[in-house]
Amino acid sequence: MEQVARGRAAATEEELAFVEEAAISLERQGLFRMAGRVLAWLLICDPAEQTAGDLVEVLQASKGSVSAATRFLVPSGMVEKISRPGERRDYYRIKEGVWPALAKSQAEHYQSFVDITEQGLRILEGAPERRKERLLTMHDFYAWLAREMPLLWKRWEEEQGAQSTDRGA
């Protein structure tokens, strides 16, 4: 496995391929490609904290594109910017616990979708069923998610607690 050295930052060809595949997958979910690359690299890099310069080097990207990506990822809550005493540069890393937190924040919107679709269904009361069908499908789906997600979160937390116990944490 050939190491591609770029100053302090280094990546294998296999790691760079992973970064690109992950970025493309994240792009399909609405993230712009460079933000996906930064996020993917931060998921697998060693050390876990990288400077903007490290990201520029390893991702073979411009300073501007890395800056735009970090300016998006930090406020989104996926990445955090940290500093170290005595150093003038900032470091970026994946925020601890980000994935469950992001999913939970998205789940908080499910009830608002239920509420708005109920409003739409009231407006369409008496309309032909075929006209209400799309809205009803959306309503039923988000009502199901709003009901089921709390149970799923409870299971997740129980499993994480059991795993922590098994690891001796």
PDB file of C-alpha atoms in Angstrom:
ATOM      1  CA  MET A   1       0.000   0.000   0.000  1.00  0.00           C
ATOM      2  CA  GLU A   2       1.798   3.084  -1.245  1.00  0.00           C
ATOM      3  CA  GLN A   3       1.843   6.102   1.084  1.00  0.00           C
ATOM      4  CA  VAL A   4       1.327   9.435  -0.633  1.00  0.00           C
ATOM      5  CA  ALA A   5       3.373  11.893   1.421  1.00  0.00           C
ATOM      6  CA  ARG A   6       2.363  15.516   1.464  1.00  0.00           C
ATOM      7  CA  GLY A   7       4.307  17.273   4.219  1.00  0.00           C
ATOM      8  CA  ARG A   8       2.857  16.373   7.623  1.00  0.00           C
ATOM      9  CA  ALA A   9      -0.287  14.983   6.026  1.00  0.00           C
ATOM     10  CA  ALA A  10      -0.035  11.642   4.286  1.00  0.00           C
ATOM     11  CA  ALA A  11      -2.557   9.263   2.813  1.00  0.00           C
ATOM     12  CA  THR A  12      -2.465   5.993   0.973  1.00  0.00           C
ATOM     13  CA  GLU A  13      -4.020   5.714  -2.461  1.00  0.00           C
ATOM     14  CA  GLU A  14      -6.655   3.476  -0.871  1.00  0.00           C
ATOM     15  CA  GLU A  15      -7.480   6.145   1.737  1.00  0.00           C
ATOM     16  CA  LEU A  16      -7.749   8.810  -0.955  1.00  0.00           C
ATOM     17  CA  ALA A  17     -10.075   6.541  -2.929  1.00  0.00           C
ATOM     18  CA  PHE A  18     -12.231   6.120   0.202  1.00  0.00           C
ATOM     19  CA  VAL A  19     -12.302   9.902   0.684  1.00  0.00           C
ATOM     20  CA  GLU A  20     -13.494  10.415  -2.876  1.00  0.00           C
ATOM     21  CA  GLU A  21     -16.152   7.682  -2.693  1.00  0.00           C
ATOM     22  CA  ALA A  22     -17.427   9.025   0.629  1.00  0.00           C
ATOM     23  CA  ALA A  23     -17.484  12.581  -0.751  1.00  0.00           C
ATOM     24  CA  ILE A  24     -19.553  11.462  -3.734  1.00  0.00           C
ATOM     25  CA  SER A  25     -21.957   9.641  -1.418  1.00  0.00           C
ATOM     26  CA  LEU A  26     -22.257  12.700   0.832  1.00  0.00           C
ATOM     27  CA  GLU A  27     -22.773  14.887  -2.239  1.00  0.00           C
ATOM     28  CA  ARG A  28     -25.787  12.741  -3.173  1.00  0.00           C
ATOM     29  CA  GLN A  29     -27.162  13.597   0.265  1.00  0.00           C
ATOM     30  CA  GLY A  30     -26.786  17.345  -0.286  1.00  0.00           C
ATOM     31  CA  LEU A  31     -23.275  18.144   0.917  1.00  0.00           C
ATOM     32  CA  PHE A  32     -20.979  19.870  -1.537  1.00  0.00           C
ATOM     33  CA  ARG A  33     -18.075  17.710  -2.681  1.00  0.00           C
ATOM     34  CA  MET A  34     -15.179  19.446  -0.893  1.00  0.00           C
ATOM     35  CA  ALA A  35     -17.064  19.453   2.402  1.00  0.00           C
ATOM     36  CA  GLY A  36     -17.569  15.717   1.881  1.00  0.00           C
ATOM     37  CA  ARG A  37     -13.848  15.234   1.228  1.00  0.00           C
ATOM     38  CA  VAL A  38     -12.880  17.141   4.368  1.00  0.00           C
ATOM     39  CA  LEU A  39     -15.414  15.217   6.432  1.00  0.00           C
ATOM     40  CA  ALA A  40     -14.318  11.867   4.992  1.00  0.00           C
ATOM     41  CA  TRP A  41     -10.639  12.579   5.621  1.00  0.00           C
ATOM     42  CA  LEU A  42     -11.354  13.674   9.202  1.00  0.00           C
ATOM     43  CA  LEU A  43     -13.122  10.360   9.749  1.00  0.00           C
ATOM     44  CA  ILE A  44      -9.996   8.320   8.985  1.00  0.00           C
ATOM     45  CA  CYS A  45      -6.934  10.568   9.425  1.00  0.00           C
ATOM     46  CA  ASP A  46      -4.193  10.145  11.994  1.00  0.00           C
ATOM     47  CA  PRO A  47      -3.835  12.275  13.975  1.00  0.00           C
ATOM     48  CA  ALA A  48      -7.540  12.976  14.345  1.00  0.00           C
ATOM     49  CA  GLU A  49      -6.914  16.738  14.365  1.00  0.00           C
ATOM     50  CA  GLN A  50      -5.800  18.349  11.109  1.00  0.00           C
ATOM     51  CA  THR A  51      -4.822  21.918  10.243  1.00  0.00           C
ATOM     52  CA  ALA A  52      -6.229  23.652   7.203  1.00  0.00           C
ATOM     53  CA  GLY A  53      -2.780  23.249   5.658  1.00  0.00           C
ATOM     54  CA  ASP A  54      -2.885  19.497   6.287  1.00  0.00           C
ATOM     55  CA  LEU A  55      -6.270  19.315   4.586  1.00  0.00           C
ATOM     56  CA  VAL A  56      -5.039  21.349   1.608  1.00  0.00           C
ATOM     57  CA  GLU A  57      -2.036  19.038   1.203  1.00  0.00           C
ATOM     58  CA  VAL A  58      -3.668  15.664   1.609  1.00  0.00           C
ATOM     59  CA  LEU A  59      -6.785  16.527  -0.396  1.00  0.00           C
ATOM     60  CA  GLN A  60      -4.783  18.356  -3.081  1.00  0.00           C
ATOM     61  CA  ALA A  61      -7.225  21.236  -2.791  1.00  0.00           C
ATOM     62  CA  SER A  62      -7.024  25.004  -2.817  1.00  0.00           C
ATOM     63  CA  LYS A  63      -6.940  26.945   0.441  1.00  0.00           C
ATOM     64  CA  GLY A  64     -10.173  28.627  -0.597  1.00  0.00           C
ATOM     65  CA  SER A  65     -12.075  25.390  -1.131  1.00  0.00           C
ATOM     66  CA  VAL A  66     -10.864  23.926   2.176  1.00  0.00           C
ATOM     67  CA  SER A  67     -11.748  27.179   3.919  1.00  0.00           C
ATOM     68  CA  ALA A  68     -15.256  27.128   2.407  1.00  0.00           C
ATOM     69  CA  ALA A  69     -15.681  23.507   3.496  1.00  0.00           C
ATOM     70  CA  THR A  70     -14.584  24.136   7.087  1.00  0.00           C
ATOM     71  CA  ARG A  71     -16.703  27.315   7.265  1.00  0.00           C
ATOM     72  CA  PHE A  72     -19.683  25.103   6.406  1.00  0.00           C
ATOM     73  CA  LEU A  73     -18.804  22.041   8.512  1.00  0.00           C
ATOM     74  CA  VAL A  74     -18.004  23.851  11.771  1.00  0.00           C
ATOM     75  CA  PRO A  75     -21.337  25.729  12.146  1.00  0.00           C
ATOM     76  CA  SER A  76     -23.194  22.617  10.973  1.00  0.00           C
ATOM     77  CA  GLY A  77     -21.884  20.865  14.072  1.00  0.00           C
ATOM     78  CA  MET A  78     -20.176  18.005  12.238  1.00  0.00           C
ATOM     79  CA  VAL A  79     -16.646  19.336  12.719  1.00  0.00           C
ATOM     80  CA  GLU A  80     -15.152  21.376  15.511  1.00  0.00           C
ATOM     81  CA  LYS A  81     -12.310  23.846  15.362  1.00  0.00           C
ATOM     82  CA  ILE A  82      -9.871  23.660  18.240  1.00  0.00           C
ATOM     83  CA  SER A  83      -6.711  25.460  19.209  1.00  0.00           C
ATOM     84  CA  ARG A  84      -3.752  24.356  21.260  1.00  0.00           C
ATOM     85  CA  PRO A  85      -2.009  26.525  23.837  1.00  0.00           C
ATOM     86  CA  GLY A  86       1.081  28.162  22.383  1.00  0.00           C
ATOM     87  CA  GLU A  87       0.109  27.488  18.764  1.00  0.00           C
ATOM     88  CA  ARG A  88      -1.296  30.041  16.359  1.00  0.00           C
ATOM     89  CA  ARG A  89      -2.998  27.628  13.999  1.00  0.00           C
ATOM     90  CA  ASP A  90      -6.363  25.971  14.354  1.00  0.00           C
ATOM     91  CA  TYR A  91      -7.117  22.279  14.063  1.00  0.00           C
ATOM     92  CA  TYR A  92     -10.240  20.560  12.799  1.00  0.00           C
ATOM     93  CA  ARG A  93     -11.685  17.253  13.957  1.00  0.00           C
ATOM     94  CA  ILE A  94     -14.943  15.336  13.868  1.00  0.00           C
ATOM     95  CA  LYS A  95     -17.130  16.501  16.730  1.00  0.00           C
ATOM     96  CA  GLU A  96     -17.607  13.814  19.373  1.00  0.00           C
ATOM     97  CA  GLY A  97     -21.106  12.287  19.305  1.00  0.00           C
ATOM     98  CA  VAL A  98     -22.057  14.128  16.123  1.00  0.00           C
ATOM     99  CA  TRP A  99     -23.893  11.350  14.283  1.00  0.00           C
ATOM    100  CA  PRO A 100     -26.614  10.614  16.851  1.00  0.00           C
ATOM    101  CA  ALA A 101     -26.930  14.347  17.553  1.00  0.00           C
ATOM    102  CA  LEU A 102     -27.440  15.152  13.869  1.00  0.00           C
ATOM    103  CA  ALA A 103     -29.988  12.395  13.420  1.00  0.00           C
ATOM    104  CA  LYS A 104     -31.864  13.527  16.532  1.00  0.00           C
ATOM    105  CA  SER A 105     -31.955  17.127  15.334  1.00  0.00           C
ATOM    106  CA  GLN A 106     -33.376  15.978  11.999  1.00  0.00           C
ATOM    107  CA  ALA A 107     -35.924  13.823  13.815  1.00  0.00           C
ATOM    108  CA  GLU A 108     -37.168  16.880  15.689  1.00  0.00           C
ATOM    109  CA  HIS A 109     -38.626  18.113  12.396  1.00  0.00           C
ATOM    110  CA  TYR A 110     -40.814  15.055  11.880  1.00  0.00           C
ATOM    111  CA  GLN A 111     -43.657  16.375  14.014  1.00  0.00           C
ATOM    112  CA  SER A 112     -43.643  19.684  12.139  1.00  0.00           C
ATOM    113  CA  PHE A 113     -44.111  17.714   8.899  1.00  0.00           C
ATOM    114  CA  VAL A 114     -47.031  15.884  10.520  1.00  0.00           C
ATOM    115  CA  ASP A 115     -48.556  19.194  11.602  1.00  0.00           C
ATOM    116  CA  ILE A 116     -48.185  20.879   8.211  1.00  0.00           C
ATOM    117  CA  THR A 117     -49.545  17.880   6.322  1.00  0.00           C
ATOM    118  CA  GLU A 118     -52.530  17.778   8.679  1.00  0.00           C
ATOM    119  CA  GLN A 119     -53.156  21.420   7.818  1.00  0.00           C
ATOM    120  CA  GLY A 120     -53.014  20.544   4.130  1.00  0.00           C
ATOM    121  CA  LEU A 121     -55.370  17.627   4.621  1.00  0.00           C
ATOM    122  CA  ARG A 122     -57.852  19.925   6.377  1.00  0.00           C
ATOM    123  CA  ILE A 123     -57.668  22.299   3.430  1.00  0.00           C
ATOM    124  CA  LEU A 124     -58.308  19.400   1.044  1.00  0.00           C
ATOM    125  CA  GLU A 125     -61.174  17.968   3.090  1.00  0.00           C
ATOM    126  CA  GLY A 126     -63.889  16.904   0.672  1.00  0.00           C
ATOM    127  CA  ALA A 127     -61.473  16.866  -2.288  1.00  0.00           C
ATOM    128  CA  PRO A 128     -61.165  13.690  -4.362  1.00  0.00           C
ATOM    129  CA  GLU A 129     -58.934  11.048  -2.749  1.00  0.00           C
ATOM    130  CA  ARG A 130     -56.511  11.052  -5.704  1.00  0.00           C
ATOM    131  CA  ARG A 131     -55.789  14.750  -5.036  1.00  0.00           C
ATOM    132  CA  LYS A 132     -54.987  14.061  -1.359  1.00  0.00           C
ATOM    133  CA  GLU A 133     -52.967  10.910  -2.024  1.00  0.00           C
ATOM    134  CA  ARG A 134     -49.456  12.492  -2.183  1.00  0.00           C
ATOM    135  CA  LEU A 135     -50.027  14.598   0.901  1.00  0.00           C
ATOM    136  CA  LEU A 136     -51.529  11.676   2.794  1.00  0.00           C
ATOM    137  CA  THR A 137     -48.527   9.501   1.936  1.00  0.00           C
ATOM    138  CA  MET A 138     -46.181  12.166   3.311  1.00  0.00           C
ATOM    139  CA  HIS A 139     -48.342  12.591   6.408  1.00  0.00           C
ATOM    140  CA  ASP A 140     -48.467   8.872   7.136  1.00  0.00           C
ATOM    141  CA  PHE A 141     -44.726   8.459   6.660  1.00  0.00           C
ATOM    142  CA  TYR A 142     -43.749  11.323   8.977  1.00  0.00           C
ATOM    143  CA  ALA A 143     -46.384  10.340  11.545  1.00  0.00           C
ATOM    144  CA  TRP A 144     -44.837   6.858  11.562  1.00  0.00           C
ATOM    145  CA  LEU A 145     -41.317   8.308  11.947  1.00  0.00           C
ATOM    146  CA  ALA A 146     -42.452  10.625  14.759  1.00  0.00           C
ATOM    147  CA  ARG A 147     -43.925   7.605  16.592  1.00  0.00           C
ATOM    148  CA  GLU A 148     -41.063   5.200  15.954  1.00  0.00           C
ATOM    149  CA  MET A 149     -37.975   7.389  16.396  1.00  0.00           C
ATOM    150  CA  PRO A 150     -38.229   7.715  20.193  1.00  0.00           C
ATOM    151  CA  LEU A 151     -38.266   3.909  20.426  1.00  0.00           C
ATOM    152  CA  LEU A 152     -35.289   3.684  18.092  1.00  0.00           C
ATOM    153  CA  TRP A 153     -33.333   6.264  20.138  1.00  0.00           C
ATOM    154  CA  LYS A 154     -34.093   4.335  23.318  1.00  0.00           C
ATOM    155  CA  ARG A 155     -32.749   1.137  21.732  1.00  0.00           C
ATOM    156  CA  TRP A 156     -29.654   2.950  20.460  1.00  0.00           C
ATOM    157  CA  GLU A 157     -28.892   4.391  23.894  1.00  0.00           C
ATOM    158  CA  GLU A 158     -29.428   1.011  25.576  1.00  0.00           C
ATOM    159  CA  GLU A 159     -27.091  -0.695  23.088  1.00  0.00           C
ATOM    160  CA  GLN A 160     -24.460   1.994  23.516  1.00  0.00           C
ATOM    161  CA  GLY A 161     -24.679   1.644  27.283  1.00  0.00           C
ATOM    162  CA  ALA A 162     -24.268  -2.124  26.999  1.00  0.00           C
ATOM    163  CA  GLN A 163     -21.284  -1.716  24.662  1.00  0.00           C
ATOM    164  CA  SER A 164     -19.660   0.749  27.070  1.00  0.00           C
ATOM    165  CA  THR A 165     -20.111  -1.760  29.897  1.00  0.00           C
ATOM    166  CA  ASP A 166     -18.673  -4.570  27.745  1.00  0.00           C
ATOM    167  CA  ARG A 167     -15.632  -2.414  26.925  1.00  0.00           C
ATOM    168  CA  GLY A 168     -15.064  -1.692  30.588  1.00  0.00           C
ATOM    169  CA  ALA A 169     -15.857   2.002  30.230  1.00  0.00           C
TER     170      ALA A 169
END
